[in-house]
CSV table of C-alpha atoms in Angstrom, one decimal:
chain,number,residue,atom,x,y,z
A,1,UNK,CA,10.7,-1.3,-40.5
A,2,UNK,CA,11.1,-0.3,-36.9
A,3,UNK,CA,14.2,1.7,-37.7
A,4,UNK,CA,12.0,4.1,-39.7
A,5,UNK,CA,9.6,4.8,-36.9
A,6,UNK,CA,10.6,7.4,-34.3
A,7,UNK,CA,14.1,7.6,-35.9
A,8,UNK,CA,15.2,10.5,-33.6
A,9,UNK,CA,18.8,9.5,-34.0
A,10,UNK,CA,18.9,10.4,-37.7
A,11,UNK,CA,19.6,13.8,-39.2
A,12,UNK,CA,18.8,14.9,-42.8
A,13,UNK,CA,20.2,18.1,-44.3
A,14,UNK,CA,18.9,19.8,-47.4
A,15,UNK,CA,21.5,22.6,-48.0
A,16,UNK,CA,19.6,23.9,-51.0
A,17,UNK,CA,16.6,24.5,-48.8
A,18,UNK,CA,18.5,25.5,-45.8
A,19,UNK,CA,17.0,22.7,-43.8
A,20,UNK,CA,18.3,20.4,-41.0
A,21,UNK,CA,15.7,17.8,-40.2
A,22,UNK,CA,15.7,15.7,-37.0
A,23,UNK,CA,12.7,13.4,-36.9
A,24,UNK,CA,10.3,13.7,-34.0
A,25,UNK,CA,9.1,10.6,-32.0
A,26,UNK,CA,6.1,9.1,-33.8
A,27,UNK,CA,7.1,10.2,-37.3
A,28,UNK,CA,7.5,7.4,-39.9
A,29,UNK,CA,10.1,7.8,-42.6
A,30,UNK,CA,9.3,6.5,-46.1
A,31,UNK,CA,13.0,5.6,-46.2
A,32,UNK,CA,15.5,6.2,-43.4
A,33,UNK,CA,18.3,6.6,-45.9
A,34,UNK,CA,19.2,10.2,-46.4
A,35,UNK,CA,19.4,10.7,-50.1
A,36,UNK,CA,19.2,13.8,-52.4
A,37,UNK,CA,18.4,12.4,-55.9
A,38,UNK,CA,22.1,11.4,-56.1
A,39,UNK,CA,20.8,9.2,-57.7
A,40,UNK,CA,18.4,7.8,-55.0
A,41,UNK,CA,15.3,9.8,-54.3
A,42,UNK,CA,14.8,11.9,-51.1
A,43,UNK,CA,12.2,10.0,-49.2
A,44,UNK,CA,13.1,11.5,-45.8
A,45,UNK,CA,9.5,12.5,-45.3
A,46,UNK,CA,6.5,11.4,-43.3
A,47,UNK,CA,4.0,10.4,-45.9
A,48,UNK,CA,0.4,10.0,-44.6
A,49,UNK,CA,-0.3,6.9,-46.7
A,50,UNK,CA,3.0,5.1,-46.1
A,51,UNK,CA,3.0,5.9,-42.4
A,52,UNK,CA,-0.5,4.5,-42.0
A,53,UNK,CA,0.4,1.3,-43.9
A,54,UNK,CA,3.5,0.9,-41.6
A,55,UNK,CA,1.6,1.5,-38.4
A,56,UNK,CA,-1.0,-1.1,-39.4
A,57,UNK,CA,1.8,-3.6,-40.3
A,58,UNK,CA,3.3,-2.9,-36.8
A,59,UNK,CA,0.0,-4.1,-35.3
A,60,UNK,CA,0.3,-7.3,-37.5
A,61,UNK,CA,3.9,-7.8,-36.4
A,62,UNK,CA,2.8,-7.5,-32.8
A,63,UNK,CA,0.1,-10.1,-33.3
A,64,UNK,CA,2.6,-12.4,-35.0
A,65,UNK,CA,5.0,-12.1,-32.0
A,66,UNK,CA,7.6,-10.3,-34.1
A,67,UNK,CA,7.7,-7.3,-31.8
A,68,UNK,CA,6.7,-6.8,-28.2
A,69,UNK,CA,5.8,-3.8,-26.1
A,70,UNK,CA,7.7,-1.5,-28.4
A,71,UNK,CA,4.8,-1.7,-30.8
A,72,UNK,CA,2.4,0.0,-28.4
A,73,UNK,CA,5.1,2.6,-27.5
A,74,UNK,CA,5.6,3.5,-31.2
A,75,UNK,CA,1.8,3.7,-31.7
A,76,UNK,CA,1.4,6.1,-28.8
A,77,UNK,CA,4.2,8.2,-30.3
A,78,UNK,CA,2.6,8.1,-33.7
A,79,UNK,CA,-0.7,9.3,-32.3
A,80,UNK,CA,1.0,12.2,-30.5
A,81,UNK,CA,2.9,13.1,-33.7
A,82,UNK,CA,-0.3,13.2,-35.7
A,83,UNK,CA,-1.9,15.4,-33.1
A,84,UNK,CA,1.1,17.8,-33.3
A,85,UNK,CA,0.4,18.2,-37.1
A,86,UNK,CA,-2.9,19.7,-36.2
A,87,UNK,CA,-1.1,22.3,-34.2
A,88,UNK,CA,0.9,23.5,-37.2
A,89,UNK,CA,0.8,27.2,-38.0
A,90,UNK,CA,-2.5,27.3,-39.9
A,91,UNK,CA,-1.6,30.6,-41.5
A,92,UNK,CA,1.4,29.2,-43.2
A,93,UNK,CA,2.4,32.4,-45.0
A,94,UNK,CA,4.8,33.5,-42.2
A,95,UNK,CA,6.3,30.1,-42.1
A,96,UNK,CA,6.7,30.1,-45.9
A,97,UNK,CA,8.4,33.5,-45.8
A,98,UNK,CA,10.9,32.3,-43.2
A,99,UNK,CA,11.4,29.1,-45.3
A,100,UNK,CA,12.0,31.0,-48.6
A,101,UNK,CA,14.5,33.3,-46.9
A,102,UNK,CA,16.8,30.3,-46.3
A,103,UNK,CA,16.4,28.7,-49.8
A,104,UNK,CA,19.2,29.0,-52.3
A,105,UNK,CA,18.2,30.9,-55.4
A,106,UNK,CA,18.5,27.9,-57.7
A,107,UNK,CA,16.1,26.0,-55.4
A,108,UNK,CA,13.3,28.6,-55.3
A,109,UNK,CA,11.7,27.0,-58.4
A,110,UNK,CA,11.0,23.9,-56.2
A,111,UNK,CA,9.1,25.9,-53.5
A,112,UNK,CA,5.4,26.7,-53.4
A,113,UNK,CA,4.6,30.4,-53.8
A,114,UNK,CA,2.6,32.5,-51.4
A,115,UNK,CA,-0.5,32.5,-53.6
A,116,UNK,CA,-0.7,28.7,-53.5
A,117,UNK,CA,-0.2,28.6,-49.7
A,118,UNK,CA,-2.8,31.3,-49.3
A,119,UNK,CA,-5.4,29.2,-51.0
A,120,UNK,CA,-5.2,26.5,-48.3
A,121,UNK,CA,-8.5,25.6,-46.6
A,122,UNK,CA,-8.9,25.3,-42.9
A,123,UNK,CA,-8.2,21.5,-43.1
A,124,UNK,CA,-5.1,22.0,-45.2
A,125,UNK,CA,-3.0,19.8,-42.9
A,126,UNK,CA,-5.0,16.7,-43.7
A,127,UNK,CA,-5.1,17.5,-47.5
A,128,UNK,CA,-1.3,17.4,-47.6
A,129,UNK,CA,0.5,14.4,-49.1
A,130,UNK,CA,3.4,14.4,-46.7
A,131,UNK,CA,5.1,16.6,-44.0
A,132,UNK,CA,8.7,16.7,-42.7
A,133,UNK,CA,9.3,14.2,-40.0
A,134,UNK,CA,10.1,17.1,-37.6
A,135,UNK,CA,6.4,18.1,-37.8
A,136,UNK,CA,7.0,21.1,-40.1
A,137,UNK,CA,5.1,21.6,-43.4
A,138,UNK,CA,6.6,20.5,-46.7
A,139,UNK,CA,6.7,23.7,-48.7
A,140,UNK,CA,8.2,22.1,-51.8
A,141,UNK,CA,6.2,21.7,-54.9
A,142,UNK,CA,4.6,18.3,-54.6
A,143,UNK,CA,1.3,17.0,-55.9
A,144,UNK,CA,-1.5,17.7,-53.5
A,145,UNK,CA,-4.3,17.5,-52.3
A,146,UNK,CA,-4.5,13.8,-51.5
A,147,UNK,CA,-7.2,12.0,-49.5
A,148,UNK,CA,-6.2,8.3,-49.3
A,149,UNK,CA,-3.6,8.6,-46.5
A,150,UNK,CA,-6.1,10.1,-44.0
A,151,UNK,CA,-8.5,7.3,-44.6
A,152,UNK,CA,-5.8,4.7,-44.2
A,153,UNK,CA,-4.8,6.3,-40.9
A,154,UNK,CA,-8.3,6.0,-39.7
A,155,UNK,CA,-8.4,2.4,-40.7
A,156,UNK,CA,-5.1,1.6,-39.0
A,157,UNK,CA,-6.1,3.3,-35.7
A,158,UNK,CA,-9.6,1.7,-35.7
A,159,UNK,CA,-7.9,-1.7,-36.1
A,160,UNK,CA,-5.6,-0.9,-33.2
A,161,UNK,CA,-8.5,0.4,-31.0
A,162,UNK,CA,-9.4,-2.9,-29.4
A,163,UNK,CA,-5.8,-3.8,-28.7
A,164,UNK,CA,-4.8,-0.6,-26.9
A,165,UNK,CA,-5.1,0.6,-23.3
A,166,UNK,CA,-7.8,3.1,-22.4
A,167,UNK,CA,-5.1,5.7,-21.6
A,168,UNK,CA,-4.3,6.0,-25.3
A,169,UNK,CA,-7.9,6.2,-26.4
A,170,UNK,CA,-8.3,10.0,-25.9
A,171,UNK,CA,-5.6,10.8,-28.4
A,172,UNK,CA,-6.7,8.1,-30.8
A,173,UNK,CA,-10.3,9.2,-30.7
A,174,UNK,CA,-9.3,12.8,-31.6
A,175,UNK,CA,-7.3,11.6,-34.6
A,176,UNK,CA,-10.0,9.1,-35.8
A,177,UNK,CA,-12.8,11.6,-35.5
A,178,UNK,CA,-11.0,14.3,-37.4
A,179,UNK,CA,-9.8,11.8,-40.1
A,180,UNK,CA,-13.4,10.4,-40.6
A,181,UNK,CA,-14.8,14.0,-40.7
A,182,UNK,CA,-12.2,14.9,-43.4
A,183,UNK,CA,-13.0,11.7,-45.3
A,184,UNK,CA,-16.7,12.5,-45.3
A,185,UNK,CA,-16.2,16.1,-46.3
A,186,UNK,CA,-13.7,15.4,-49.1
A,187,UNK,CA,-14.9,12.1,-50.6
A,188,UNK,CA,-16.6,13.6,-53.6
A,189,UNK,CA,-13.6,15.9,-54.5
A,190,UNK,CA,-10.8,14.9,-56.9
A,191,UNK,CA,-7.4,14.2,-55.4
A,192,UNK,CA,-4.1,12.9,-56.5
A,193,UNK,CA,-3.6,9.1,-56.9
A,194,UNK,CA,-1.3,7.1,-54.7
A,195,UNK,CA,1.6,7.7,-57.1
A,196,UNK,CA,1.0,11.4,-56.8
A,197,UNK,CA,0.9,11.8,-60.5
A,198,UNK,CA,-2.8,12.4,-61.6
A,199,UNK,CA,-5.6,14.5,-60.2
A,200,UNK,CA,-8.9,12.8,-60.5
A,201,UNK,CA,-11.2,10.1,-58.9
A,202,UNK,CA,-9.4,6.9,-58.1
A,203,UNK,CA,-10.5,3.4,-57.2
A,204,UNK,CA,-7.8,3.1,-54.5
A,205,UNK,CA,-8.9,6.3,-52.8
A,206,UNK,CA,-12.6,5.5,-52.9
A,207,UNK,CA,-12.2,1.9,-51.6
A,208,UNK,CA,-10.0,2.9,-48.6
A,209,UNK,CA,-12.4,5.8,-47.9
A,210,UNK,CA,-15.3,3.5,-48.0
A,211,UNK,CA,-13.7,1.0,-45.7
A,212,UNK,CA,-12.7,3.8,-43.2
A,213,UNK,CA,-16.3,5.0,-43.1
A,214,UNK,CA,-17.7,1.5,-42.7
A,215,UNK,CA,-15.3,0.8,-39.8
A,216,UNK,CA,-16.1,4.3,-38.4
A,217,UNK,CA,-19.8,3.7,-38.5
A,218,UNK,CA,-19.4,0.5,-36.4
A,219,UNK,CA,-17.0,2.3,-34.1
A,220,UNK,CA,-19.4,5.3,-33.5
A,221,UNK,CA,-22.3,2.9,-33.0
A,222,UNK,CA,-20.3,1.1,-30.3
A,223,UNK,CA,-19.8,4.5,-28.6
A,224,UNK,CA,-23.6,5.1,-28.9
A,225,UNK,CA,-23.1,8.1,-31.2
A,226,UNK,CA,-25.9,7.4,-33.6
A,227,UNK,CA,-25.7,10.6,-35.6
A,228,UNK,CA,-22.1,10.1,-36.5
A,229,UNK,CA,-22.6,6.4,-37.2
A,230,UNK,CA,-25.4,7.2,-39.6
A,231,UNK,CA,-23.3,9.8,-41.4
A,232,UNK,CA,-20.4,7.4,-41.9
A,233,UNK,CA,-22.7,4.6,-43.0
A,234,UNK,CA,-24.4,7.0,-45.6
A,235,UNK,CA,-21.0,8.1,-46.8
A,236,UNK,CA,-19.7,4.5,-47.2
A,237,UNK,CA,-22.9,3.6,-49.1
A,238,UNK,CA,-22.4,6.6,-51.5
A,239,UNK,CA,-18.8,5.5,-52.1
A,240,UNK,CA,-19.9,1.9,-52.7
A,241,UNK,CA,-22.1,3.2,-55.5
A,242,UNK,CA,-19.3,5.2,-57.1
A,243,UNK,CA,-16.9,2.2,-56.9
A,244,UNK,CA,-19.2,0.2,-59.1
A,245,UNK,CA,-18.5,2.6,-62.0
A,246,UNK,CA,-14.9,1.6,-62.2
A,247,UNK,CA,-15.7,-1.9,-63.6
A,248,UNK,CA,-15.2,-2.0,-67.4
A,249,UNK,CA,-16.8,-5.0,-68.9
A,250,UNK,CA,-15.2,-4.3,-72.3
A,251,UNK,CA,-11.7,-4.2,-70.9
A,252,UNK,CA,-12.4,-7.0,-68.4
A,253,UNK,CA,-11.0,-5.3,-65.4
A,254,UNK,CA,-11.5,-2.5,-62.9
A,255,UNK,CA,-10.2,0.8,-64.1
A,256,UNK,CA,-7.9,2.6,-61.7
A,257,UNK,CA,-9.2,6.2,-62.3
A,258,UNK,CA,-11.8,8.5,-63.7
A,259,UNK,CA,-11.9,12.1,-64.6
A,260,UNK,CA,-8.1,12.7,-65.2
A,261,UNK,CA,-6.6,15.0,-67.8
A,262,UNK,CA,-5.0,12.1,-69.6
A,263,UNK,CA,-8.0,10.2,-71.0
A,264,UNK,CA,-5.9,7.3,-72.4
A,265,UNK,CA,-6.1,3.8,-71.1
A,266,UNK,CA,-2.3,3.5,-70.5
A,267,UNK,CA,-2.8,3.6,-66.7
A,268,UNK,CA,-6.2,2.1,-66.5
A,269,UNK,CA,-4.7,-1.1,-65.2
A,270,UNK,CA,-2.8,-0.2,-62.1
A,271,UNK,CA,-1.2,-1.9,-59.1
A,272,UNK,CA,-3.2,0.7,-57.0
A,273,UNK,CA,-6.3,-1.5,-57.5
A,274,UNK,CA,-4.6,-4.6,-56.1
A,275,UNK,CA,-3.2,-2.6,-53.2
A,276,UNK,CA,-6.6,-1.1,-52.5
A,277,UNK,CA,-8.1,-4.5,-52.0
A,278,UNK,CA,-5.2,-5.5,-49.7
A,279,UNK,CA,-5.3,-2.4,-47.7
A,280,UNK,CA,-9.1,-2.3,-47.3
A,281,UNK,CA,-8.8,-5.9,-46.2
A,282,UNK,CA,-12.4,-7.0,-46.8
A,283,UNK,CA,-12.9,-10.7,-46.2
A,284,UNK,CA,-15.8,-11.1,-48.6
A,285,UNK,CA,-18.3,-9.3,-50.8
A,286,UNK,CA,-17.6,-6.6,-53.4
A,287,UNK,CA,-14.0,-5.4,-53.7
A,288,UNK,CA,-12.6,-8.3,-51.7
A,289,UNK,CA,-10.4,-11.2,-52.7
A,290,UNK,CA,-13.6,-13.2,-53.5
A,291,UNK,CA,-15.0,-10.6,-55.9
A,292,UNK,CA,-14.8,-12.1,-59.5
A,293,UNK,CA,-14.1,-8.6,-60.9
A,294,UNK,CA,-11.2,-8.1,-58.6
A,295,UNK,CA,-9.9,-11.5,-59.5
A,296,UNK,CA,-10.3,-10.7,-63.2
A,297,UNK,CA,-8.3,-7.5,-62.6
A,298,UNK,CA,-5.5,-9.3,-60.9
A,299,UNK,CA,-5.2,-11.9,-63.8
A,300,UNK,CA,-5.1,-9.0,-66.3
A,301,UNK,CA,-2.4,-7.3,-64.2
A,302,UNK,CA,-0.3,-10.4,-64.0
A,303,UNK,CA,-0.6,-10.9,-67.8
A,304,UNK,CA,0.5,-7.4,-68.4
A,305,UNK,CA,3.8,-7.7,-66.6
A,306,UNK,CA,4.5,-11.2,-67.7
A,307,UNK,CA,4.7,-9.8,-71.1
A,308,UNK,CA,6.4,-6.5,-70.2
A,309,UNK,CA,9.2,-7.5,-68.0
A,310,UNK,CA,12.2,-9.4,-69.2
A,311,UNK,CA,12.7,-11.0,-65.7
A,312,UNK,CA,9.3,-12.6,-66.1
A,313,UNK,CA,10.1,-14.3,-69.4
A,314,UNK,CA,11.5,-17.8,-69.2
A,315,UNK,CA,11.5,-17.6,-65.5
A,316,UNK,CA,12.2,-20.9,-63.6
A,317,UNK,CA,9.3,-23.2,-62.8
A,318,UNK,CA,7.7,-22.5,-59.5
A,319,UNK,CA,8.2,-18.7,-59.7
A,320,UNK,CA,5.4,-16.3,-60.2
A,321,UNK,CA,5.6,-12.9,-61.9
A,322,UNK,CA,7.3,-9.8,-60.6
A,323,UNK,CA,4.8,-6.9,-60.7
A,324,UNK,CA,5.2,-3.2,-61.2
A,325,UNK,CA,2.8,-0.3,-61.2
A,326,UNK,CA,1.4,0.2,-64.7
A,327,UNK,CA,2.3,-0.2,-68.3
A,328,UNK,CA,5.1,2.1,-69.5
A,329,UNK,CA,6.2,3.3,-66.1
A,330,UNK,CA,9.4,5.3,-66.4
A,331,UNK,CA,10.1,6.2,-62.7
A,332,UNK,CA,13.7,5.1,-62.1
A,333,UNK,CA,13.9,1.7,-63.7
A,334,UNK,CA,10.2,1.4,-64.3
A,335,UNK,CA,10.7,-1.9,-62.7
A,336,UNK,CA,9.0,-4.3,-60.3
A,337,UNK,CA,8.0,-3.0,-56.9
A,338,UNK,CA,8.4,-5.1,-53.9
A,339,UNK,CA,5.1,-4.0,-52.4
A,340,UNK,CA,3.2,-4.7,-55.7
A,341,UNK,CA,4.7,-8.2,-55.9
A,342,UNK,CA,4.2,-8.9,-52.2
A,343,UNK,CA,0.7,-7.5,-52.5
A,344,UNK,CA,-0.2,-10.2,-55.1
A,345,UNK,CA,1.3,-12.9,-52.9
A,346,UNK,CA,-0.8,-11.6,-50.0
A,347,UNK,CA,-3.9,-11.6,-52.2
A,348,UNK,CA,-3.6,-15.3,-52.8
A,349,UNK,CA,-2.8,-16.1,-49.2
A,350,UNK,CA,-6.0,-14.2,-48.1
A,351,UNK,CA,-7.9,-16.0,-50.8
A,352,UNK,CA,-6.6,-19.3,-49.3
A,353,UNK,CA,-7.8,-18.2,-45.9
A,354,UNK,CA,-11.3,-17.3,-47.2
A,355,UNK,CA,-11.6,-20.7,-49.0
A,356,UNK,CA,-10.4,-22.6,-46.0
A,357,UNK,CA,-13.0,-20.8,-43.9
A,358,UNK,CA,-15.8,-22.0,-46.1
A,359,UNK,CA,-16.1,-19.6,-49.0
A,360,UNK,CA,-16.6,-20.8,-52.6
A,361,UNK,CA,-14.2,-19.8,-55.4
A,362,UNK,CA,-16.8,-17.9,-57.6
A,363,UNK,CA,-17.3,-19.3,-61.1
A,364,UNK,CA,-18.3,-16.3,-63.2
A,365,UNK,CA,-17.6,-15.2,-66.8
A,366,UNK,CA,-15.6,-12.3,-65.4
A,367,UNK,CA,-13.0,-14.4,-63.6
A,368,UNK,CA,-12.5,-17.2,-66.1
A,369,UNK,CA,-8.9,-16.2,-66.8
A,370,UNK,CA,-8.2,-16.0,-63.1
A,371,UNK,CA,-9.7,-19.5,-62.5
A,372,UNK,CA,-7.5,-20.8,-65.4
A,373,UNK,CA,-4.5,-19.6,-63.5
A,374,UNK,CA,-5.8,-21.1,-60.3
A,375,UNK,CA,-7.6,-24.3,-61.2
A,376,UNK,CA,-10.4,-25.1,-58.8
A,377,UNK,CA,-9.8,-28.3,-56.9
A,378,UNK,CA,-12.2,-31.0,-56.0
A,379,UNK,CA,-13.3,-29.1,-52.9
A,380,UNK,CA,-12.6,-25.9,-51.0
A,381,UNK,CA,-9.6,-27.3,-49.3
A,382,UNK,CA,-7.8,-28.2,-52.5
A,383,UNK,CA,-8.7,-24.8,-54.0
A,384,UNK,CA,-7.3,-23.1,-50.9
A,385,UNK,CA,-4.1,-25.2,-51.4
A,386,UNK,CA,-3.9,-24.0,-55.0
A,387,UNK,CA,-4.2,-20.4,-53.9
A,388,UNK,CA,-1.4,-21.0,-51.3
A,389,UNK,CA,0.9,-22.4,-53.9
A,390,UNK,CA,0.2,-19.5,-56.2
A,391,UNK,CA,1.1,-17.1,-53.4
A,392,UNK,CA,4.3,-19.1,-52.7
A,393,UNK,CA,5.3,-18.9,-56.3
A,394,UNK,CA,5.2,-15.1,-56.2
A,395,UNK,CA,7.0,-15.0,-52.9
A,396,UNK,CA,9.7,-17.1,-54.4
A,397,UNK,CA,10.2,-14.4,-57.0
A,398,UNK,CA,10.6,-11.8,-54.2
A,399,UNK,CA,13.2,-14.1,-52.5
A,400,UNK,CA,15.1,-14.5,-55.8
A,401,UNK,CA,15.5,-10.7,-56.1
A,402,UNK,CA,16.3,-10.0,-52.5
A,403,UNK,CA,20.0,-9.9,-51.4
A,404,UNK,CA,21.2,-12.2,-48.7
A,405,UNK,CA,21.2,-9.3,-46.2
A,406,UNK,CA,17.4,-9.1,-46.6
A,407,UNK,CA,17.4,-5.4,-47.7
A,408,UNK,CA,14.3,-4.3,-49.6
A,409,UNK,CA,14.5,-1.2,-51.8
A,410,UNK,CA,11.5,0.3,-53.6
A,411,UNK,CA,12.1,-1.5,-57.0
A,412,UNK,CA,14.0,-4.2,-58.6
A,413,UNK,CA,15.0,-3.7,-62.3
A,414,UNK,CA,12.7,-5.2,-64.9
A,415,UNK,CA,15.7,-6.5,-66.9
A,416,UNK,CA,18.5,-7.2,-64.5
A,417,UNK,CA,16.6,-7.6,-61.2
A,418,UNK,CA,19.0,-5.3,-59.5
A,419,UNK,CA,17.5,-3.1,-56.7
A,420,UNK,CA,16.7,0.5,-57.7
A,421,UNK,CA,15.1,3.7,-56.5
A,422,UNK,CA,14.9,4.3,-52.7
A,423,UNK,CA,16.9,2.0,-50.5
A,424,UNK,CA,15.3,0.4,-47.5
A,425,UNK,CA,11.8,1.5,-48.4
A,426,UNK,CA,9.7,1.2,-45.3
A,427,UNK,CA,6.6,0.2,-47.2
A,428,UNK,CA,8.4,-2.7,-48.7
A,429,UNK,CA,9.1,-4.2,-45.3
A,430,UNK,CA,5.6,-3.5,-44.2
A,431,UNK,CA,4.3,-5.4,-47.3
A,432,UNK,CA,6.5,-8.3,-46.4
A,433,UNK,CA,5.2,-8.4,-42.8
A,434,UNK,CA,1.6,-8.5,-43.8
A,435,UNK,CA,2.2,-11.0,-46.7
A,436,UNK,CA,4.1,-13.3,-44.3
A,437,UNK,CA,1.3,-13.0,-41.7
A,438,UNK,CA,-1.3,-13.9,-44.3
A,439,UNK,CA,0.7,-16.9,-45.4
A,440,UNK,CA,0.9,-18.0,-41.7
A,441,UNK,CA,-2.8,-17.8,-41.5
A,442,UNK,CA,-3.3,-19.7,-44.7
A,443,UNK,CA,-0.9,-22.5,-43.8
A,444,UNK,CA,-2.5,-22.7,-40.3
A,445,UNK,CA,-5.9,-23.2,-41.8
A,446,UNK,CA,-4.7,-25.9,-44.2
A,447,UNK,CA,-2.9,-27.8,-41.4
A,448,UNK,CA,-6.0,-27.8,-39.2
């Protein structure tokens, strides 16, 4: 994971686009492996969402003692890199003209045209999905606008705030304030989902936006900025109301999206919902690991992939299901994703922590299937132990499909279990770090 942050020693060429990319300090590569869809995808970009997840995992790794002072150094570089994005050429048309002049004729169809660039709003930088790691715009045709990454970045920096020196607070404050302002301004607008496939209103986006604004409200209050605190609190409350509309009692799970062009239910059940709960990180209440509707959704999600994936059928005792994104996924192998599967393990570890800390496993009609998968024990402690075992079973599956060298790609094939898609996906390593930390917390509670 560290090798993808501030990877200034790497160089990526895109001959068709006339580009030579050298990452700046503070950029976070989605994958540090230079690829060109040959056959692996080109992930040599700084995605807002992925980078925020990785920077938050870096904080967790520091707490766990896995990294030392380098974590704070990389955070400082990340903040400066983010600030540099705000200094991009806000006209963009001149930059596009220069870019197009170097693009091979066969590649021009992959480049945004001047009309599209000209429609960009004043806050276009934050509405992007990704940028080049050398702090230049991504002029290729890629689905945008997207709003979840900015909210996640605010969450990550707000979590880092109390663990950083005051000397870094100026830059952090500038990023946090701008990210929260963008989130408030754009929360009602449609955006693309985390897979960058569908424009609409998404559970994942709403939940991380709501969490960012709740944390922002508390942060502004601590700075005695009441007006901003009230605005964030009101925005979070509005998003909380919208989130309630995603529960579908007829289907028995939380829908992943609303208002998309494809009105079918094929993608209604989506890993994005599980990841939303993990990334928002709420300890209790609605949309936390203790929410019966969230638990029902996870049970339905596991059931889907237990039936869909060959590697989940007749699996050895003690192994949980490998999990993908949604039914009928065709991206590369359409297989299991390490971060989806690790996300489920982390869910159970966090549930074990909550139960160990005194919460009750809710008994509601909505989560009956979930409780059947996780039989309640005689008391909270035995219920927590059951949740820990369930997390371990899923982690055993990740271990079974991880090579001895420990490399984590984006996917592992649903039939063969072989790794596919992007090699060394940085998000996969981040997901492992946070799942392992959640397991450490759970086992620590149960040993106490």
